[in-house]
Each structure stands twice: as C-alpha cells, then as structure tokens.
mmCIF file of C-alpha atoms in Angstrom:
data_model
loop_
_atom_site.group_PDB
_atom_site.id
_atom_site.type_symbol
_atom_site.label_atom_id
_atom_site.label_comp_id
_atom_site.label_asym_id
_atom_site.label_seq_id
_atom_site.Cartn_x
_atom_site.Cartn_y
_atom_site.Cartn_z
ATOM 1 C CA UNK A 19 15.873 7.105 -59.842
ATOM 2 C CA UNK A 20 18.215 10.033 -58.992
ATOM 3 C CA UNK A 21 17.527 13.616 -59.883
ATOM 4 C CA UNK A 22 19.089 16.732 -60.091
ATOM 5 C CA UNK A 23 19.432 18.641 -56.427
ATOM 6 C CA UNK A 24 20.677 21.262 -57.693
ATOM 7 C CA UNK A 25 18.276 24.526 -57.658
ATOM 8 C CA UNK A 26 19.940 26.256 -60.546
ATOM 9 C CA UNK A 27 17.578 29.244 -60.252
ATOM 10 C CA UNK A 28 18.071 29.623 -56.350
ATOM 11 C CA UNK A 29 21.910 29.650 -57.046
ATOM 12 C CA UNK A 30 21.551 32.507 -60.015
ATOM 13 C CA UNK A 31 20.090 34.791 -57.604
ATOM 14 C CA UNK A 32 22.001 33.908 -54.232
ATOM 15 C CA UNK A 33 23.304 36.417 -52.147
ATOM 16 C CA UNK A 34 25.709 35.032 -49.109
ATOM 17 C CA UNK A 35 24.339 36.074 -45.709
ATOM 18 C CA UNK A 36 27.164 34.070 -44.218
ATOM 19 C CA UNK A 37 30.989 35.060 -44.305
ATOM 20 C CA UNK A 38 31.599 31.110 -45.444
ATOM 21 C CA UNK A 39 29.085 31.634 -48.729
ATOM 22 C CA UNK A 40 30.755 34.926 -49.298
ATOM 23 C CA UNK A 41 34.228 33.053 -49.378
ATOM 24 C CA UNK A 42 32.552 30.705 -51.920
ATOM 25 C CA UNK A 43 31.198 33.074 -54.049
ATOM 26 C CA UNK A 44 34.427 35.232 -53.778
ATOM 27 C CA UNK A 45 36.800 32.055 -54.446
ATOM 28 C CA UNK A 46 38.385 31.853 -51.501
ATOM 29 C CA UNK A 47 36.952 28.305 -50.873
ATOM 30 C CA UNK A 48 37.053 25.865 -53.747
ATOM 31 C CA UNK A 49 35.615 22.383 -52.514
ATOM 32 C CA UNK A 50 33.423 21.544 -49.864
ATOM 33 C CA UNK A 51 36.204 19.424 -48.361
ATOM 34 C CA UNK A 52 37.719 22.487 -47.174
ATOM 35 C CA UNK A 53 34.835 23.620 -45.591
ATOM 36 C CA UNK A 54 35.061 20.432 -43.267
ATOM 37 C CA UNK A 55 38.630 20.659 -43.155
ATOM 38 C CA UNK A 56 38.717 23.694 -41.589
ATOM 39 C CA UNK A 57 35.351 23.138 -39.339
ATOM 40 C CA UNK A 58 33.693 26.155 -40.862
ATOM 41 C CA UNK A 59 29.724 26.411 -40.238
ATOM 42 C CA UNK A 60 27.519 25.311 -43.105
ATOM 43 C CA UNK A 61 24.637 27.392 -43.095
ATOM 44 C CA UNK A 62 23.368 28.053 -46.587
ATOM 45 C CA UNK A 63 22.193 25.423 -49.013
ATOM 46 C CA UNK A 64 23.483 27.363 -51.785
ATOM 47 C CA UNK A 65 27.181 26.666 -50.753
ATOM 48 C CA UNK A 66 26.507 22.976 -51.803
ATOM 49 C CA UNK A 67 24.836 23.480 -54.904
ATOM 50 C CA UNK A 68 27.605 25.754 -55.638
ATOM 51 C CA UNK A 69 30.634 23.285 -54.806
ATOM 52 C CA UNK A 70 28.964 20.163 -56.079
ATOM 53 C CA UNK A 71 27.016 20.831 -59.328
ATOM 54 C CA UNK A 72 26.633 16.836 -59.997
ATOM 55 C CA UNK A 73 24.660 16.550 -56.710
ATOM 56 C CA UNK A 74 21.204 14.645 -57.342
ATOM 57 C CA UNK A 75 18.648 13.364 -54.877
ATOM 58 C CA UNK A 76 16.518 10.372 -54.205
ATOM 59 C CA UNK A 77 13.096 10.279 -52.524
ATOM 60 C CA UNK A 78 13.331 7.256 -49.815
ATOM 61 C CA UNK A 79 10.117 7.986 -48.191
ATOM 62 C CA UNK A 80 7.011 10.240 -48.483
ATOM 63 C CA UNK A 81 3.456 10.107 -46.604
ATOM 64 C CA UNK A 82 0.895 12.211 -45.183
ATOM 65 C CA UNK A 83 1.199 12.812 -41.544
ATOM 66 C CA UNK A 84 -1.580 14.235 -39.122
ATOM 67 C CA UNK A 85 -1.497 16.525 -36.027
ATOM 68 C CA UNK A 86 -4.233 17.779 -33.521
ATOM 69 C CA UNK A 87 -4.296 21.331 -33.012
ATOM 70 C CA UNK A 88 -6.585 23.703 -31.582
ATOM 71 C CA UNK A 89 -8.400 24.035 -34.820
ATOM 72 C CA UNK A 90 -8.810 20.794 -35.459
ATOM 73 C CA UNK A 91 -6.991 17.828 -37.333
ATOM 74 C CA UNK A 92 -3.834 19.214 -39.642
ATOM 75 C CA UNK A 93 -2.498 16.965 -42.519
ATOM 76 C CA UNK A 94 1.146 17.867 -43.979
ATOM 77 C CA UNK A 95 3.231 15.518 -46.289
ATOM 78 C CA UNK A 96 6.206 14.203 -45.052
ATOM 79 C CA UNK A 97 9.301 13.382 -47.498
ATOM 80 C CA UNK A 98 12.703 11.854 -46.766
ATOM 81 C CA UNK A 99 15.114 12.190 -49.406
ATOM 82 C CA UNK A 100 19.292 11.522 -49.766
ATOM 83 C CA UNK A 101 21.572 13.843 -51.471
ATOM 84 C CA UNK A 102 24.788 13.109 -52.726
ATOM 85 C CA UNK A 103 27.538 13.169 -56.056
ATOM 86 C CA UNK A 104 28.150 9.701 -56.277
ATOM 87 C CA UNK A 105 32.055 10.864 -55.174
ATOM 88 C CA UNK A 106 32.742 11.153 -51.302
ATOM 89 C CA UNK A 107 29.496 13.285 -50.271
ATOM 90 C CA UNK A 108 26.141 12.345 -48.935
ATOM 91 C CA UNK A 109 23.280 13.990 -46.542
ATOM 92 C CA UNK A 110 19.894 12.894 -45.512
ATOM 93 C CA UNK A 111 16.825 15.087 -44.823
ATOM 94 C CA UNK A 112 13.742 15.810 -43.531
ATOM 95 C CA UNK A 113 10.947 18.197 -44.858
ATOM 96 C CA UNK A 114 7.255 18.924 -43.979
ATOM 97 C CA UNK A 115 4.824 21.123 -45.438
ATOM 98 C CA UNK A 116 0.895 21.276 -46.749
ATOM 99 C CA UNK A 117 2.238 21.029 -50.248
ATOM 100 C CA UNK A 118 4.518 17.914 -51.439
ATOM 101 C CA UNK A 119 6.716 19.898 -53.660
ATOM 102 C CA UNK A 120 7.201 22.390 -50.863
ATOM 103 C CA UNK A 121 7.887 19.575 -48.120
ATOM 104 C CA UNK A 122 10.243 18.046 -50.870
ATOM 105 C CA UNK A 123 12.097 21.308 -51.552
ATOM 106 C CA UNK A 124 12.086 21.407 -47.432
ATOM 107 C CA UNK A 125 14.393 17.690 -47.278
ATOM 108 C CA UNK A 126 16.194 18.162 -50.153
ATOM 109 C CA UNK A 127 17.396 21.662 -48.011
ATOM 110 C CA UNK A 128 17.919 20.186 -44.819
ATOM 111 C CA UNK A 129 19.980 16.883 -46.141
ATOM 112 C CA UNK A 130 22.352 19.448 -48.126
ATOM 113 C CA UNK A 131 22.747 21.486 -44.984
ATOM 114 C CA UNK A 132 23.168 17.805 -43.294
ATOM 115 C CA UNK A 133 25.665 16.844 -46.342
ATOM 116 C CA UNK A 134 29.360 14.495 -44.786
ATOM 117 C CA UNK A 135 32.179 14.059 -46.416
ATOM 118 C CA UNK A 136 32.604 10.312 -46.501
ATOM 119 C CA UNK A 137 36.086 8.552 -46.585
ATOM 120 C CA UNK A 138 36.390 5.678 -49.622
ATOM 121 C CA UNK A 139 38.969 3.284 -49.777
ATOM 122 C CA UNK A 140 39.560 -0.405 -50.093
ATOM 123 C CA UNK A 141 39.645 -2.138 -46.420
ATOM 124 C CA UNK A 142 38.821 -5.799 -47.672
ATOM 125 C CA UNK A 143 41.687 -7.804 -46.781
ATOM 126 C CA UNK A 144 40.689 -10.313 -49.425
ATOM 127 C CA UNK A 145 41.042 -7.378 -52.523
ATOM 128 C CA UNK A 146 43.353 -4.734 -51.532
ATOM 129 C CA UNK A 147 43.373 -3.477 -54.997
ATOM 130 C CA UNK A 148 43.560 0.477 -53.513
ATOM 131 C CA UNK A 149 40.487 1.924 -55.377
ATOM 132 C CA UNK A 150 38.027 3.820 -53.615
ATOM 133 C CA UNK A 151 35.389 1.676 -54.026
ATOM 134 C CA UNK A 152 33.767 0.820 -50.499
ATOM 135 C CA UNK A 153 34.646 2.036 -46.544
ATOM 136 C CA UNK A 154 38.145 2.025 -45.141
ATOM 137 C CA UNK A 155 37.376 0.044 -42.843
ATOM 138 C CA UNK A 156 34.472 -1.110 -40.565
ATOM 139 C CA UNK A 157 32.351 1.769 -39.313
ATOM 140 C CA UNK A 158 29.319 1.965 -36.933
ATOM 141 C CA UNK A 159 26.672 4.230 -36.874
ATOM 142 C CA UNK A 160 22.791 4.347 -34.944
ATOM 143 C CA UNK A 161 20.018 6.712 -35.139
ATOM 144 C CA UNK A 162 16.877 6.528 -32.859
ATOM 145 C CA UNK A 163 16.667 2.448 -32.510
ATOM 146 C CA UNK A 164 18.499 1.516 -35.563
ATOM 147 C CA UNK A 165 22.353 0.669 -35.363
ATOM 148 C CA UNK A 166 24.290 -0.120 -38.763
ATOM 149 C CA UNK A 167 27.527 -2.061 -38.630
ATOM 150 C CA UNK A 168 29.378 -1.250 -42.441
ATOM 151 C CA UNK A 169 32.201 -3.548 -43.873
ATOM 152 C CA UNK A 170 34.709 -3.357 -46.216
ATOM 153 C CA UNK A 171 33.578 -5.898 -49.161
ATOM 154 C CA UNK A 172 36.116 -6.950 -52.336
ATOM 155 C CA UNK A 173 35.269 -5.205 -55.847
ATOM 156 C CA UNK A 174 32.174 -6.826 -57.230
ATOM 157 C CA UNK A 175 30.445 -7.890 -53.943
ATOM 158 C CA UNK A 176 28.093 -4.649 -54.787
ATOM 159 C CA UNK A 177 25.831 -3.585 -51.589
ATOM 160 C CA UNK A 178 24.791 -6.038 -49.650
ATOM 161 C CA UNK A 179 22.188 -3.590 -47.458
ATOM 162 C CA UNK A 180 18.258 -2.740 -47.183
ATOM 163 C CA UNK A 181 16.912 -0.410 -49.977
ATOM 164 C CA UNK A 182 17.253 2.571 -47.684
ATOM 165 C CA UNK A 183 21.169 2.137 -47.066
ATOM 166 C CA UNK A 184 21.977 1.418 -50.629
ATOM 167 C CA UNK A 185 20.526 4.208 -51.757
ATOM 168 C CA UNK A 186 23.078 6.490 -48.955
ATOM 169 C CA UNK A 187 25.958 4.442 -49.806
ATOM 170 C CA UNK A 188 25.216 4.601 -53.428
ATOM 171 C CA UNK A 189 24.741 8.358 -53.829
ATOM 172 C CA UNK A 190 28.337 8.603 -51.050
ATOM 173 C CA UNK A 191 29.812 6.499 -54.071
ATOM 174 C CA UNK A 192 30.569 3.443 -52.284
ATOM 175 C CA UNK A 193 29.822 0.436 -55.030
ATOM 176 C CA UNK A 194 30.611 -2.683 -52.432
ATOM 177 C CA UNK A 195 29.748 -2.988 -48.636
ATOM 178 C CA UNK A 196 28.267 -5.715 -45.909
ATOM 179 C CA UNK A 197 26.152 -4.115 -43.830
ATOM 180 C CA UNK A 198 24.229 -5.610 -40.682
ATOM 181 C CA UNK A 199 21.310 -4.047 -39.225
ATOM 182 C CA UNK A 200 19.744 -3.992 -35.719
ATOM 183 C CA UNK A 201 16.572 -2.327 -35.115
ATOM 184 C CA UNK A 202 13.555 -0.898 -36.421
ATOM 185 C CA UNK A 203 14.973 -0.455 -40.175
ATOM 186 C CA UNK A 204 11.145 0.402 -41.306
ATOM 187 C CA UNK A 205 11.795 3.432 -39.930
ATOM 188 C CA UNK A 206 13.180 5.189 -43.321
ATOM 189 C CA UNK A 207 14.548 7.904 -42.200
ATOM 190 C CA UNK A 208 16.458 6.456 -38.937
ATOM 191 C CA UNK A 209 17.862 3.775 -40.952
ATOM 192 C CA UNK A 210 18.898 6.260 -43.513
ATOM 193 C CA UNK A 211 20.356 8.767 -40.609
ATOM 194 C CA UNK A 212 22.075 5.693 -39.120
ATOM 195 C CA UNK A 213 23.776 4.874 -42.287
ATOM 196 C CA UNK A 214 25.014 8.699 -42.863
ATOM 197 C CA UNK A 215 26.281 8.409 -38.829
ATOM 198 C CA UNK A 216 28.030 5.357 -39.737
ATOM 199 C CA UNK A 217 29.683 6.862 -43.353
ATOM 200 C CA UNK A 218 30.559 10.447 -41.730
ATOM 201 C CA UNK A 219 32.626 8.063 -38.652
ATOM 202 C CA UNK A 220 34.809 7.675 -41.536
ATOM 203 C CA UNK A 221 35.780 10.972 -41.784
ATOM 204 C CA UNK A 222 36.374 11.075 -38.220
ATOM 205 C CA UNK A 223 39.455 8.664 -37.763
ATOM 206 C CA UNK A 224 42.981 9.035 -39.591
ATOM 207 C CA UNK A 225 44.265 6.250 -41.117
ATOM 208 C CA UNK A 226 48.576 5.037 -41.795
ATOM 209 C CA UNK A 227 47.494 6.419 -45.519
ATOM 210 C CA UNK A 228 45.975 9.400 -43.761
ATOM 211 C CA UNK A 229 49.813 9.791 -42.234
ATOM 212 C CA UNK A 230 51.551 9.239 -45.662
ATOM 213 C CA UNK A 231 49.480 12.085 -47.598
ATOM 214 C CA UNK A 232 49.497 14.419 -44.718
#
C-alpha cells in the first residue's frame, strides 16, 4: 500500500542551503523537470516534496542487519522503499539506522534525492493509441547482478514483472510493460535499482516526437 512521502512538517520549516532550493522556494523553478532539464544538482529532499506534493512511498524490503565492531555485535534495520507520483517520477532508496522509523525516514530521503524523471509513451507496435501508458520503447537497465530488459506492452497487458519492479513502474506511472529478468532478483533492492536504471535510460535518448515538440 502506498503512503504519503511527503514530510509536511520538514517542508514548513525548510530553509534552502542550496542556490537550487532557494530558486524553488523563490519561484524561479516550477517543476522538477526543469531541474533535470537544466542538469542542476539535487541536493535537498525538500525540493521534491516541494515540486511533487502527490509523492507517496512503498516499503519493498525491511530486515535487521548485523555488523562486528570493536565493541561487539551491532544490529541496525535495514529498509528499501520506492518513491514516486504515479506521473513520470520515481526513486529508490536505501536507509539504515538502530531505529526502524529512523532507517525508514533514512530511504525514503535517499530515493527522493535518487528521484528520475521517466519518459511514458506508447511504443507497442500492436496499440499505438499515443497515451502515456507504458515505456517508449525498449529500455535496459542492471544493478549489481541483476539486468532488466523493459518492453513496450498494448493498453491492458498491465505489468507483467516481479513484485519489486511493479511496484517502480507503478509508482513511475507506467500501467503496461514486459519485463525479463536476469540475475539475482531476490536481491530487493538491486532489482529495484535495476528497474529505476532501466526507466531513467528513457530519459536519456530523444525520440522523432522528442524532435516535433522541441
């Protein structure tokens, strides 16, 4: 079930320390996309929850993990979690911390900070109805030993993908896909990275319609 990953508290009291938040809080920048358009840094969480006030997040993976140290055997929680509006903008992060909530606040931080803008269209040569329902075209991502292969599917195929990748494609709002997988997909949070690496490629090459607009 998706939640709200939006801290509306942290966002009441934000001050920019960045001259990209200041722009945002200022006006100056109006959408996220032109953040990316203009390859500006994105260094404070706050800009997201700022631009994107629908963003939610899903837990994908939590656990306890342990470490030797000096002092003896340390035990933090681990949570993976996916942030995204449901409309062209996903992330995936990591957190770690003695305390869940605290290693939970720590992902849902990172995968903002992590946040791609993700390129929808309609790619399937068998619909070409021109909605923005799945991937442009066929897109290729890996993380660690994972690789993910996406396809364009026709409206209605819905996501044909592990748990893990429907849950990134889902919250990038992408409603129909083929995926394959390769790899160690037990691995949450490589097969969710992989799937984000594979999503922000789509960004990353200009289309004809790309041509047209511009």
């Amino acid at each position: 079930m998706s939640m709200s990953a939006v801290d509306k508290g942290a966002l009441e009291k934000w001050v920019p320390r960045t001259k990209v938040g200041k722009m945002v809080l200022e006006g100056k920048i109006t959408s996220l996309k032109e953040i990316f358009d203009k390859n500006l840094p994105l260094l404070e969480p706050e800009i997201v929850d700022y631009l994107l006030p629908n963003l939610k997040y899903e837990r994908i993976d939590a656990g306890l993990v342990q470490k030797m140290t000096d002092a003896g055997r340390r035990t933090r929680f681990r949570v993976v979690v996916v942030v995204g509006n449901e409309d062209g903008f996903v992330g995936v992060g990591l957190g770690k911390a003695k305390q869940y909530v605290e290693a939970l606040n720590k992902a849902i931080r990172d995968a903002k900070l992590n946040i791609t803008p993700v390129k929808r269209g309609c790619g399937s040569w068998e619909c070409r109805c021109g909605e923005p329902h799945s991937v442009p075209f066929t897109v290729v991502g890996k993380s660690g030993s994972v690789r993910i292969v996406i396809k364009p599917a026709p409206k209605g195929t819905g996501l044909v993908a592990g748990e893990v990748a429907k849950v990134v494609l889902r919250l990038a709002g992408i409603r129909d896909a083929w995926t394959e997988t390769f790899g160690e997909t037990r691995t949450s949070v490589n097969f969710a990275k992989a799937t984000l690496n594979a999503l922000r490629n789509t960004y990353k090459f200009v289309t004809s319609l790309d041509w047209l607009r511009g």
